[in-house]
Coordinates of C-alpha atoms in Angstrom, one line a residue:
Chain A
X79 CA 0.0 0.0 0.0
X80 CA 1.2 3.5 -0.9
X81 CA 1.3 5.3 2.5
X82 CA 2.6 8.7 3.4
X83 CA 5.6 6.8 4.9
X84 CA 6.7 4.8 1.9
X85 CA 5.6 7.2 -0.8
X86 CA 7.3 10.2 -2.3
X87 CA 5.1 12.0 -4.9
X88 CA 6.6 13.8 -7.9
X89 CA 4.5 16.5 -9.5
X90 CA 5.1 17.9 -12.9
X91 CA 2.8 20.6 -14.3
X92 CA 1.8 23.2 -11.7
X93 CA -0.5 25.3 -13.8
X94 CA -3.9 26.5 -12.4
X95 CA -5.2 22.9 -12.0
X96 CA -1.9 21.2 -11.1
X97 CA -1.2 23.7 -8.3
X98 CA -4.5 22.9 -6.5
X99 CA -4.0 19.1 -7.0
X100 CA -0.4 19.1 -5.7
X101 CA -1.7 21.2 -2.7
X102 CA -4.2 18.5 -1.8
X103 CA -1.5 15.9 -1.9
X104 CA 0.6 18.0 0.5
X105 CA -2.3 18.5 2.8
X106 CA -2.9 14.8 2.9
X107 CA 0.6 14.4 4.3
X108 CA 2.6 13.1 1.3
X109 CA 6.1 14.4 0.6
X110 CA 5.8 16.1 -2.8
X111 CA 8.6 17.0 -5.2
X112 CA 7.7 19.7 -7.6
X113 CA 9.4 20.3 -10.9
X114 CA 9.2 23.7 -12.5
X115 CA 11.5 25.4 -14.9
X116 CA 12.2 28.3 -12.5
X117 CA 12.0 27.9 -8.7
X118 CA 9.9 31.1 -8.3
X119 CA 7.0 29.5 -10.1
X120 CA 6.7 26.8 -7.4
X121 CA 6.9 29.3 -4.6
X122 CA 3.3 28.8 -3.3
X123 CA 3.8 25.0 -3.1
X124 CA 7.3 25.3 -1.7
X125 CA 5.9 27.5 1.1
X126 CA 3.4 24.7 1.8
X127 CA 6.3 22.2 2.2
X128 CA 6.9 20.9 -1.3
X129 CA 10.5 20.3 -2.4
X130 CA 11.8 21.8 -5.7
X131 CA 13.3 19.6 -8.3
X132 CA 15.4 21.3 -11.1
X133 CA 14.9 18.5 -13.7
X134 CA 12.4 15.8 -14.6
X135 CA 15.3 13.4 -14.2
X136 CA 15.6 14.4 -10.5
X137 CA 11.8 13.7 -10.1
X138 CA 12.3 10.3 -11.7
X139 CA 15.1 9.5 -9.2
X140 CA 13.4 10.7 -6.1
X141 CA 9.7 9.9 -6.4
X142 CA 8.0 6.5 -6.6
X143 CA 4.6 8.0 -7.6
X144 CA 4.8 10.6 -10.3
X145 CA 1.8 12.7 -11.5
X146 CA 2.0 14.8 -14.6
X147 CA -0.5 17.4 -16.0
X148 CA 1.2 19.3 -18.7
X149 CA 0.1 21.0 -22.0
X150 CA 0.2 19.1 -25.2
X151 CA 0.9 15.5 -26.2
X152 CA 4.3 16.7 -27.4
X153 CA 5.0 17.8 -23.8
X154 CA 3.8 14.4 -22.4
X155 CA 6.1 12.6 -24.9
X156 CA 9.1 14.7 -23.8
X157 CA 8.4 14.4 -20.1
X158 CA 8.1 10.6 -20.2
X159 CA 10.2 9.4 -23.1
X160 CA 12.7 12.2 -23.7
X161 CA 16.3 12.1 -22.7
X162 CA 15.6 13.6 -19.3
X163 CA 12.3 11.7 -19.1
X164 CA 10.5 9.8 -16.4
X165 CA 10.6 6.4 -18.1
X166 CA 14.0 6.9 -19.5
X167 CA 15.4 7.6 -16.1
X168 CA 12.9 5.9 -13.9
X169 CA 13.3 3.2 -11.3
X170 CA 11.5 -0.1 -11.0
X171 CA 8.1 -0.2 -9.2
X172 CA 7.4 3.5 -9.9
X173 CA 3.8 4.5 -10.5
X174 CA 3.4 7.0 -13.4
X175 CA 0.1 8.9 -13.7
X176 CA -0.5 11.2 -16.6
X177 CA -3.5 13.5 -16.0
X178 CA -2.9 15.6 -19.1
X179 CA -5.6 15.3 -21.8
X180 CA -3.4 13.6 -24.5
X181 CA -3.5 11.0 -27.2
X182 CA -4.7 7.4 -26.4
X183 CA -1.9 6.0 -28.6
X184 CA 0.8 7.9 -26.7
X185 CA -0.7 6.6 -23.5
X186 CA -0.4 3.0 -24.8
X187 CA 3.2 3.6 -25.9
X188 CA 4.2 5.1 -22.5
X189 CA 2.5 2.1 -20.8
X190 CA 4.5 -0.3 -22.9
X191 CA 7.9 1.4 -22.4
X192 CA 7.2 1.8 -18.7
X193 CA 6.4 -1.9 -18.4
X194 CA 9.7 -2.8 -20.0
X195 CA 11.4 -1.0 -17.1
X196 CA 9.1 -2.6 -14.4
X197 CA 7.1 0.7 -14.0
X198 CA 3.3 1.1 -13.9
X199 CA 1.9 3.7 -16.1
X200 CA -1.7 5.1 -16.1
X201 CA -3.5 7.7 -18.2
X202 CA -5.9 9.6 -16.0
X203 CA -7.3 12.7 -17.6
X204 CA -9.8 14.7 -15.7
X205 CA -12.9 16.8 -16.1
X206 CA -14.2 19.5 -13.7
X207 CA -11.8 22.4 -14.6
X208 CA -10.2 24.8 -12.2
X209 CA -13.0 24.6 -9.7
X210 CA -13.1 20.8 -9.7
X211 CA -9.4 20.8 -9.0
X212 CA -9.6 23.4 -6.3
X213 CA -12.5 21.6 -4.5
X214 CA -10.9 18.1 -5.1
X215 CA -14.1 17.1 -7.0
X216 CA -12.5 16.1 -10.3
X217 CA -13.9 13.3 -12.4
X218 CA -10.9 11.1 -13.3
X219 CA -11.0 8.7 -16.2
X220 CA -8.4 6.0 -15.8
X221 CA -6.7 3.7 -18.2
X222 CA -4.1 1.1 -17.1
X223 CA -3.6 -2.3 -15.4
X224 CA -6.6 -3.4 -13.4
X225 CA -4.5 -5.3 -10.9
X226 CA -2.5 -2.2 -10.1
X227 CA -5.3 0.3 -10.1
X228 CA -6.3 -0.1 -6.5
X229 CA -2.8 0.9 -5.4
X230 CA -3.1 4.4 -7.0
X231 CA -6.8 4.8 -6.3
X232 CA -6.4 6.3 -2.8
X233 CA -4.1 8.9 -4.2
X234 CA -6.5 9.8 -7.0
X235 CA -9.3 10.1 -4.4
X236 CA -7.4 13.0 -2.8
X237 CA -7.9 15.0 -6.0
X238 CA -11.3 13.8 -7.3
X239 CA -14.6 12.2 -6.4
X240 CA -15.7 10.3 -9.6
X241 CA -12.8 8.0 -10.3
X242 CA -13.4 5.1 -12.7
X243 CA -11.0 2.6 -14.3
X244 CA -12.3 2.7 -17.9
X245 CA -10.1 -0.1 -19.2
X246 CA -6.5 -0.7 -20.2
X247 CA -3.8 1.9 -21.1
X248 CA -5.4 4.5 -23.3
X249 CA -8.9 4.0 -22.1
X250 CA -8.8 7.0 -19.8
X251 CA -7.8 9.2 -22.8
X252 CA -10.5 7.6 -25.0
X253 CA -13.1 8.3 -22.4
X254 CA -12.0 11.9 -22.2
X255 CA -12.4 12.1 -25.9
X256 CA -16.0 10.9 -25.6
X257 CA -16.6 13.7 -23.1
X258 CA -15.1 16.3 -25.5
X259 CA -17.1 14.9 -28.4
X260 CA -20.4 15.2 -26.6
X261 CA -19.5 18.8 -25.5
X262 CA -18.4 19.8 -29.0
X263 CA -21.7 19.4 -30.9
X264 CA -23.7 20.5 -27.9
X265 CA -21.8 23.8 -27.8
X266 CA -23.0 24.4 -31.4
X267 CA -26.6 23.7 -30.4
X268 CA -26.5 25.9 -27.4
X269 CA -25.0 28.8 -29.3
X270 CA -27.3 28.5 -32.2
X271 CA -30.3 28.5 -29.9
X272 CA -29.1 31.7 -28.3
X273 CA -28.3 33.3 -31.6
X274 CA -31.7 32.3 -33.1
X275 CA -33.5 33.6 -30.0
X276 CA -31.9 37.0 -30.2
X277 CA -32.4 37.2 -34.0
X278 CA -36.1 36.3 -33.5
X279 CA -36.5 39.2 -31.1
X280 CA -37.1 36.9 -28.1
X281 CA -35.8 37.6 -24.6
X282 CA -33.1 34.9 -24.4
X283 CA -33.2 34.7 -20.6
X284 CA -36.8 33.9 -20.7
X285 CA -36.2 31.3 -23.4
X286 CA -33.6 29.6 -21.2
X287 CA -36.2 29.6 -18.3
X288 CA -38.3 27.3 -20.5
X289 CA -35.8 25.2 -22.4
X290 CA -33.2 24.4 -19.8
X291 CA -35.7 22.3 -17.8
X292 CA -36.6 19.8 -20.6
X293 CA -35.2 17.7 -23.3
X294 CA -32.9 20.5 -24.5
X295 CA -31.3 20.8 -21.1
X296 CA -27.6 20.4 -20.6
X297 CA -24.7 21.6 -18.4
X298 CA -23.6 23.9 -21.2
X299 CA -27.1 25.4 -21.7
X300 CA -27.5 26.1 -18.0
X301 CA -23.9 27.3 -17.3
X302 CA -22.5 28.8 -20.6
X303 CA -25.6 30.2 -22.4
X304 CA -26.2 32.7 -19.6
X305 CA -22.6 33.9 -19.9
X306 CA -23.1 34.3 -23.7
X307 CA -26.2 36.4 -23.0
X308 CA -24.3 38.5 -20.6
X309 CA -21.4 39.0 -23.0
X310 CA -19.0 37.2 -20.7
X311 CA -16.4 35.3 -22.8
X312 CA -13.9 34.8 -20.0
X313 CA -12.4 31.3 -20.3
X314 CA -13.7 28.5 -18.1
X315 CA -12.1 26.4 -20.8
X316 CA -10.0 28.0 -23.5
X317 CA -10.7 27.6 -27.2
X318 CA -7.1 26.7 -27.9
X319 CA -7.2 23.8 -25.5
X320 CA -10.6 22.6 -26.8
X321 CA -9.2 22.6 -30.4
X322 CA -6.3 20.5 -29.1
X323 CA -8.7 18.0 -27.7
X324 CA -10.9 17.9 -30.7
X325 CA -7.9 17.4 -32.9
X326 CA -6.8 14.4 -30.9
X327 CA -10.3 12.9 -31.0
X328 CA -10.5 13.4 -34.8
X329 CA -7.1 11.8 -35.4
X330 CA -8.1 8.8 -33.2
X331 CA -11.5 8.6 -35.0
X332 CA -9.7 8.6 -38.4
X333 CA -7.3 6.0 -37.2
X334 CA -10.4 3.8 -36.3
X335 CA -12.0 4.6 -39.7
X336 CA -14.8 6.6 -37.9
X337 CA -16.4 9.7 -39.5
X338 CA -17.6 12.2 -36.9
X339 CA -19.4 15.0 -38.8
X340 CA -20.5 16.9 -35.7
X341 CA -17.1 17.0 -34.2
X342 CA -15.5 18.0 -37.6
X343 CA -18.0 20.9 -37.9
X344 CA -17.3 22.0 -34.3
X345 CA -13.5 22.0 -34.9
X346 CA -13.8 23.9 -38.1
X347 CA -16.0 26.6 -36.4
X348 CA -13.6 26.9 -33.5
X349 CA -10.6 26.9 -35.8
X350 CA -12.1 29.9 -37.6
X351 CA -12.4 31.8 -34.3
X352 CA -8.8 30.9 -33.4
X353 CA -7.7 32.3 -36.7
X354 CA -9.5 35.5 -35.8
X355 CA -7.5 35.8 -32.6
X356 CA -9.9 34.3 -30.1
X357 CA -7.8 31.3 -28.9
X358 CA -7.7 32.5 -25.3
X359 CA -11.4 33.1 -25.0
X360 CA -13.8 30.6 -23.3
X361 CA -15.5 28.0 -25.4
X362 CA -18.8 30.0 -25.1
X363 CA -17.2 32.5 -27.5
X364 CA -18.4 30.3 -30.3
X365 CA -21.2 32.9 -30.2
X366 CA -18.7 35.2 -32.0
X367 CA -18.9 33.1 -35.1
X368 CA -22.2 34.9 -35.6
X369 CA -21.6 38.1 -33.8
X370 CA -18.1 39.5 -34.2
Chain B
X180 CA -62.5 35.2 -15.9
X181 CA -62.9 32.0 -17.8
X182 CA -64.7 29.7 -15.3
X183 CA -66.2 26.3 -15.8
X184 CA -69.6 28.0 -15.8
X185 CA -69.0 30.5 -18.6
X186 CA -66.5 28.5 -20.7
X187 CA -66.9 25.8 -23.3
X188 CA -63.7 24.3 -24.5
X189 CA -63.2 23.0 -28.0
X190 CA -60.4 20.5 -28.6
X191 CA -59.0 19.6 -31.9
X192 CA -56.3 17.0 -32.2
X193 CA -56.8 14.1 -29.9
X194 CA -53.6 12.2 -30.6
X195 CA -51.5 10.6 -27.8
X196 CA -50.8 14.0 -26.3
X197 CA -54.1 15.7 -27.1
X198 CA -56.0 12.9 -25.5
X199 CA -54.3 13.3 -22.1
X200 CA -54.6 17.1 -22.3
X201 CA -58.3 17.1 -23.1
X202 CA -58.8 14.6 -20.3
X203 CA -57.2 17.0 -17.8
X204 CA -59.6 19.8 -18.9
X205 CA -62.6 17.4 -18.4
X206 CA -61.3 16.4 -15.0
X207 CA -61.0 20.1 -14.1
X208 CA -64.8 20.4 -14.7
X209 CA -64.9 22.2 -18.1
X210 CA -67.4 21.2 -20.8
X211 CA -65.2 19.9 -23.7
X212 CA -66.2 19.6 -27.3
X213 CA -64.0 17.2 -29.2
X214 CA -63.6 17.2 -33.0
X215 CA -62.5 14.0 -34.6
X216 CA -63.1 12.8 -38.1
X217 CA -64.8 9.6 -37.0
X218 CA -66.7 9.4 -33.7
X219 CA -65.1 6.1 -32.6
X220 CA -61.7 7.8 -32.3
X221 CA -63.0 10.1 -29.6
X222 CA -64.6 7.2 -27.6
X223 CA -62.3 7.4 -24.6
X224 CA -63.0 11.1 -24.1
X225 CA -66.7 10.8 -24.9
X226 CA -67.0 8.2 -22.2
X227 CA -65.4 10.7 -19.8
X228 CA -68.1 13.3 -20.7
X229 CA -66.8 15.1 -23.7
X230 CA -69.2 16.0 -26.5
X231 CA -68.4 15.1 -30.1
X232 CA -68.3 17.6 -32.9
X233 CA -68.5 16.5 -36.5
X234 CA -66.7 19.5 -38.0
X235 CA -64.3 22.2 -36.9
X236 CA -67.0 24.7 -37.9
X237 CA -69.2 23.2 -35.2
X238 CA -66.4 23.7 -32.6
X239 CA -66.1 27.3 -33.7
X240 CA -69.8 27.8 -33.1
X241 CA -70.0 26.1 -29.8
X242 CA -66.8 26.8 -27.9
X243 CA -65.3 30.0 -26.6
X244 CA -61.9 28.6 -25.8
X245 CA -60.5 26.4 -28.6
X246 CA -57.3 24.4 -28.2
X247 CA -55.6 22.7 -31.2
X248 CA -52.7 20.3 -31.3
X249 CA -52.5 18.8 -34.8
X250 CA -49.8 17.5 -37.1
X251 CA -48.2 19.9 -39.6
X252 CA -48.4 23.6 -40.3
X253 CA -50.6 22.8 -43.3
X254 CA -53.1 21.2 -40.9
X255 CA -52.9 24.3 -38.6
X256 CA -53.6 26.5 -41.6
X257 CA -56.6 24.4 -42.7
X258 CA -58.0 24.2 -39.2
X259 CA -57.8 28.0 -38.6
X260 CA -58.0 29.7 -41.9
X261 CA -59.7 27.1 -44.1
X262 CA -63.4 27.2 -45.3
X263 CA -64.5 25.2 -42.3
X264 CA -61.9 26.9 -40.1
X265 CA -62.0 28.4 -36.6
X266 CA -61.2 31.9 -37.6
X267 CA -63.3 31.8 -40.7
X268 CA -66.4 30.7 -38.7
X269 CA -65.5 31.9 -35.3
X270 CA -67.4 34.3 -33.0
X271 CA -66.1 37.4 -31.3
X272 CA -64.3 37.1 -28.0
X273 CA -63.2 33.5 -28.6
X274 CA -59.8 32.4 -27.4
X275 CA -57.8 30.3 -29.8
X276 CA -54.8 28.4 -28.5
X277 CA -52.6 26.5 -31.0
X278 CA -50.4 24.0 -29.2
X279 CA -49.0 22.4 -32.4
X280 CA -45.4 22.9 -33.1
X281 CA -45.8 25.1 -36.2
X282 CA -44.3 28.0 -38.0
X283 CA -43.9 31.4 -36.3
X284 CA -45.1 33.2 -39.4
X285 CA -48.3 31.2 -39.6
X286 CA -48.9 32.0 -35.9
X287 CA -48.6 35.7 -36.7
X288 CA -51.0 35.4 -39.6
X289 CA -53.6 33.6 -37.6
X290 CA -53.2 36.2 -34.8
X291 CA -53.8 39.0 -37.3
X292 CA -56.8 37.3 -38.9
X293 CA -58.3 36.4 -35.6
X294 CA -57.9 40.0 -34.3
X295 CA -59.9 41.3 -37.3
X296 CA -62.8 39.2 -36.1
X297 CA -62.4 40.2 -32.5
X298 CA -60.8 36.9 -31.5
X299 CA -57.7 36.3 -29.4
X300 CA -55.1 33.9 -30.8
X301 CA -52.1 32.4 -29.1
X302 CA -49.4 30.0 -30.2
X303 CA -48.5 27.8 -27.3
X304 CA -46.3 24.8 -28.4
X305 CA -45.2 22.4 -25.7
X306 CA -42.3 20.3 -24.7
X307 CA -42.4 17.3 -22.4
X308 CA -43.8 14.6 -24.7
X309 CA -46.4 11.9 -24.0
X310 CA -45.4 11.6 -20.4
X311 CA -45.4 15.4 -19.8
X312 CA -48.9 15.5 -21.3
X313 CA -50.1 12.5 -19.2
X314 CA -48.7 14.0 -16.0
X315 CA -49.9 17.5 -16.8
X316 CA -46.2 18.6 -16.5
X317 CA -45.8 20.2 -20.0
X318 CA -43.6 23.2 -20.6
X319 CA -45.7 25.6 -22.6
X320 CA -44.1 28.4 -24.6
X321 CA -46.7 31.1 -25.3
X322 CA -46.8 33.9 -27.9
X323 CA -49.7 36.4 -28.0
X324 CA -51.1 39.5 -26.4
X325 CA -49.8 40.2 -22.9
X326 CA -53.0 41.8 -21.7
X327 CA -55.0 38.7 -22.6
X328 CA -52.5 36.1 -21.5
X329 CA -53.7 36.0 -17.8
X330 CA -57.2 35.0 -19.0
X331 CA -55.9 31.7 -20.6
X332 CA -53.2 31.0 -18.1
X333 CA -55.4 29.1 -15.6
X334 CA -56.5 26.8 -18.4
X335 CA -52.9 26.2 -19.6
X336 CA -52.0 25.4 -16.0
X337 CA -54.3 22.5 -16.1
X338 CA -52.0 20.9 -18.7
X339 CA -48.5 22.1 -17.7
X340 CA -46.2 23.4 -15.0
X341 CA -43.7 25.6 -16.7
X342 CA -45.8 28.2 -18.6
X343 CA -44.1 31.3 -19.9
X344 CA -45.4 34.1 -22.1
X345 CA -42.4 34.5 -24.4
X346 CA -43.6 37.5 -26.4
X347 CA -46.1 38.5 -29.0
X348 CA -47.7 36.2 -31.6
X349 CA -45.1 33.8 -33.0
X350 CA -42.8 34.0 -29.9
X351 CA -44.1 30.7 -28.6
X352 CA -43.2 29.0 -31.8
X353 CA -39.8 30.7 -32.0
X354 CA -39.0 29.5 -28.5
X355 CA -39.9 26.0 -29.4
X356 CA -37.5 26.3 -32.3
X357 CA -34.8 27.3 -29.9
X358 CA -35.5 24.2 -28.0
X359 CA -35.3 22.0 -31.1
X360 CA -32.1 23.7 -32.3
X361 CA -30.4 23.0 -29.0
X362 CA -31.5 19.4 -29.1
X363 CA -30.5 18.8 -32.7
X364 CA -26.8 19.4 -32.4
X365 CA -26.7 17.8 -29.0
X366 CA -28.1 14.6 -30.4
X367 CA -25.2 14.4 -32.8
X368 CA -22.7 14.9 -30.0
X369 CA -24.4 12.3 -27.8
X370 CA -24.5 9.7 -30.6
X371 CA -20.9 10.4 -31.7
X372 CA -19.7 9.9 -28.1
X373 CA -21.4 6.5 -27.9
X374 CA -20.2 5.4 -31.4
X375 CA -16.6 6.5 -30.5
X376 CA -16.8 4.7 -27.2
X377 CA -17.8 1.5 -28.8
X378 CA -15.3 1.7 -31.6
X379 CA -12.5 2.4 -29.1
X380 CA -13.4 -0.8 -27.2
X381 CA -14.7 1.0 -24.1
X382 CA -17.6 0.0 -22.0
X383 CA -20.1 2.7 -23.0
X384 CA -22.1 2.3 -19.8
X385 CA -19.0 3.0 -17.8
X386 CA -18.1 5.9 -20.0
X387 CA -21.6 7.4 -19.3
X388 CA -21.0 6.9 -15.6
X389 CA -18.2 9.4 -15.9
X390 CA -19.3 11.9 -18.5
X391 CA -23.0 12.4 -17.6
X392 CA -22.0 14.1 -14.4
X393 CA -19.8 16.9 -15.8
X394 CA -19.7 19.5 -18.5
X395 CA -20.8 17.0 -21.2
X396 CA -24.0 16.2 -19.2
X397 CA -27.4 16.7 -20.8
X398 CA -30.9 15.3 -20.7
X399 CA -30.2 13.4 -24.0
X400 CA -27.0 11.9 -22.7
X401 CA -28.7 10.7 -19.5
X402 CA -31.9 9.6 -21.1
X403 CA -31.3 8.6 -24.7
X404 CA -27.7 7.4 -24.7
X405 CA -28.6 4.4 -22.4
X406 CA -31.4 3.5 -24.9
X407 CA -28.9 3.6 -27.8
X408 CA -26.5 1.3 -25.8
X409 CA -29.4 -1.1 -25.1
X410 CA -30.4 -1.1 -28.8
X411 CA -33.8 0.5 -27.9
X412 CA -34.9 2.7 -30.8
X413 CA -38.6 3.0 -29.8
X414 CA -39.9 6.5 -30.4
X415 CA -40.0 8.9 -27.5
X416 CA -40.0 11.5 -30.3
X417 CA -40.2 10.3 -33.9
X418 CA -37.6 11.2 -36.5
X419 CA -40.3 12.4 -38.9
X420 CA -41.6 14.9 -36.4
X421 CA -38.1 16.1 -35.6
X422 CA -37.4 16.6 -39.3
X423 CA -40.6 18.7 -39.5
X424 CA -39.5 20.9 -36.6
X425 CA -35.9 21.3 -37.9
X426 CA -37.3 22.2 -41.3
X427 CA -39.4 25.0 -39.8
X428 CA -36.5 26.3 -37.8
X429 CA -34.2 26.3 -40.9
X430 CA -36.8 28.1 -43.0
X431 CA -37.3 30.7 -40.3
X432 CA -33.5 31.1 -39.9
X433 CA -33.1 31.6 -43.6
X434 CA -35.9 34.2 -43.6
X435 CA -33.9 36.0 -40.9
X436 CA -30.7 35.7 -42.8
X437 CA -29.2 33.4 -40.2
X438 CA -26.9 30.5 -41.0
X439 CA -27.2 27.5 -38.6
X440 CA -24.5 25.0 -39.6
X441 CA -25.2 22.6 -36.7
X442 CA -28.9 22.5 -37.3
X443 CA -28.3 22.0 -41.1
X444 CA -26.0 19.1 -40.4
X445 CA -28.5 17.5 -38.0
X446 CA -31.3 17.8 -40.5
X447 CA -29.2 16.3 -43.3
X448 CA -28.2 13.3 -41.1
X449 CA -31.8 12.6 -40.0
X450 CA -33.0 13.1 -43.6
X451 CA -30.7 10.3 -44.6
X452 CA -32.1 8.0 -42.0
X453 CA -35.7 8.9 -43.1
X454 CA -34.8 8.1 -46.7
X455 CA -33.6 4.7 -45.4
X456 CA -37.1 4.0 -43.8
X457 CA -36.4 5.0 -40.2
X458 CA -38.9 7.9 -40.0
X459 CA -41.0 6.3 -37.3
X460 CA -38.0 5.5 -35.0
X461 CA -37.0 7.6 -32.0
X462 CA -34.5 10.4 -32.5
X463 CA -31.9 8.3 -30.7
X464 CA -31.8 6.1 -33.9
X465 CA -29.4 8.7 -35.2
X466 CA -27.0 6.0 -34.0
X467 CA -28.0 4.0 -37.1
X468 CA -26.2 6.6 -39.3
X469 CA -23.1 4.7 -38.2
X470 CA -24.5 1.3 -37.5
X471 CA -27.1 0.1 -39.9

């Protein structure tokens, strides 16, 4: 069992979400090594008792449970399989948990390479955003070896509430893709409904009062449509990250010989907005496709 | 005030939903005239105390509140503006309430023609389906004169729970279009998520356990995706009716100079299924676009 006595956690990727997640692990009593490029960036966590590591190699040498949540699949590949990487420099019996939203095929590759070195790799992307991370209420979609999963589960429970082993390596990422696929087309429907309401001269807030309660109801309709109506395009989830996720899903679908017209449409609409400089806006800014 | 003493209700369109709705009005103590082409079709309601009318003209002559819920806009036009129609043959101070999902512009026309004759017309389409009608829990989206609305509201409350005056004539229909627009693209997302999950070798039920709870969550994901997974394509709402609604919304959007790529895509996918003979299946049969 991985206890606070026999476990040192390494944490790579202390962005908005990672910072909260590493904080929860510290609060639970685990020693946490944090890798950041410059020490100042880790200050908040170091003040809480984390130990700074100057390289990912150092993390690989010091920690036996390593959690990563970085930006793009290329970052994941570098962090795990690069020269300074966690698998490249890792020790036997280390648990590797990648919580980045990344490609299922890369997750499979990392799992294979890790196994060769006697390490246990999991893909475990999350949903729930900044707030879910802060409140330790993330949904965590896990892919990896069933017989090892129960070892890491208690650690995941420190960061989330809805934690499900979805299958073997890559299954966590595939599940996250299902999540993003469902969101993508729904964002079009939600935005088109608001745009139509305004164009028809309706009061969109009154329209939402009716339609959120029935068969058109969705998280996005209840949470993002009101922001659209109020002209609030601040990012809960940034367009550039959504495009990354949709691109991964479309590549995987293509690899499986699967055509996804709704997802393709969503990506093309968002791509257009990104080309117009809206990459850093929230996904609800799809509204600007109609109203620049 | 429209009381059970001074009010005779006429009801036209006793399909699955209409039958329940007229039944509630009878139970509330109102005299109800029912028009059906053949008397046998109204048997259930006649047994409950309704009075049969052989023509819509007869309804127009006998009732001072007339509720219609028929099939297509062409039926609505015939029932209201045809030779035997309610406006054509109606008396002053009659309240006309069309609960069919129909075109906003026809609703406006009926309202104008009715006003010329001193009648009060409302468009009041519903959502909630068979079950909502049965349990008197329909959402009712009303368009019409604000100063008259409070007169018909008590009668609508006998059939529904979420009743909102959305604006002047046509606004009820426009609101229903917003509802259908939001549903249309979401159905693509929900179905693509299930199709992707299966193709990726995931357990789609487990995937739903994770993704229904977060930002991908929706009524359709919770209620229709499980039916898809279980191979249940029985209609809650039939594809042919959904195509009718999407066609109305697209025509109205075009009239307003509004492009709705998500809705256009949804209609084209459903149209393909209809061409393959699936018109009478439930909307969740969109799944069959991928898996015939």
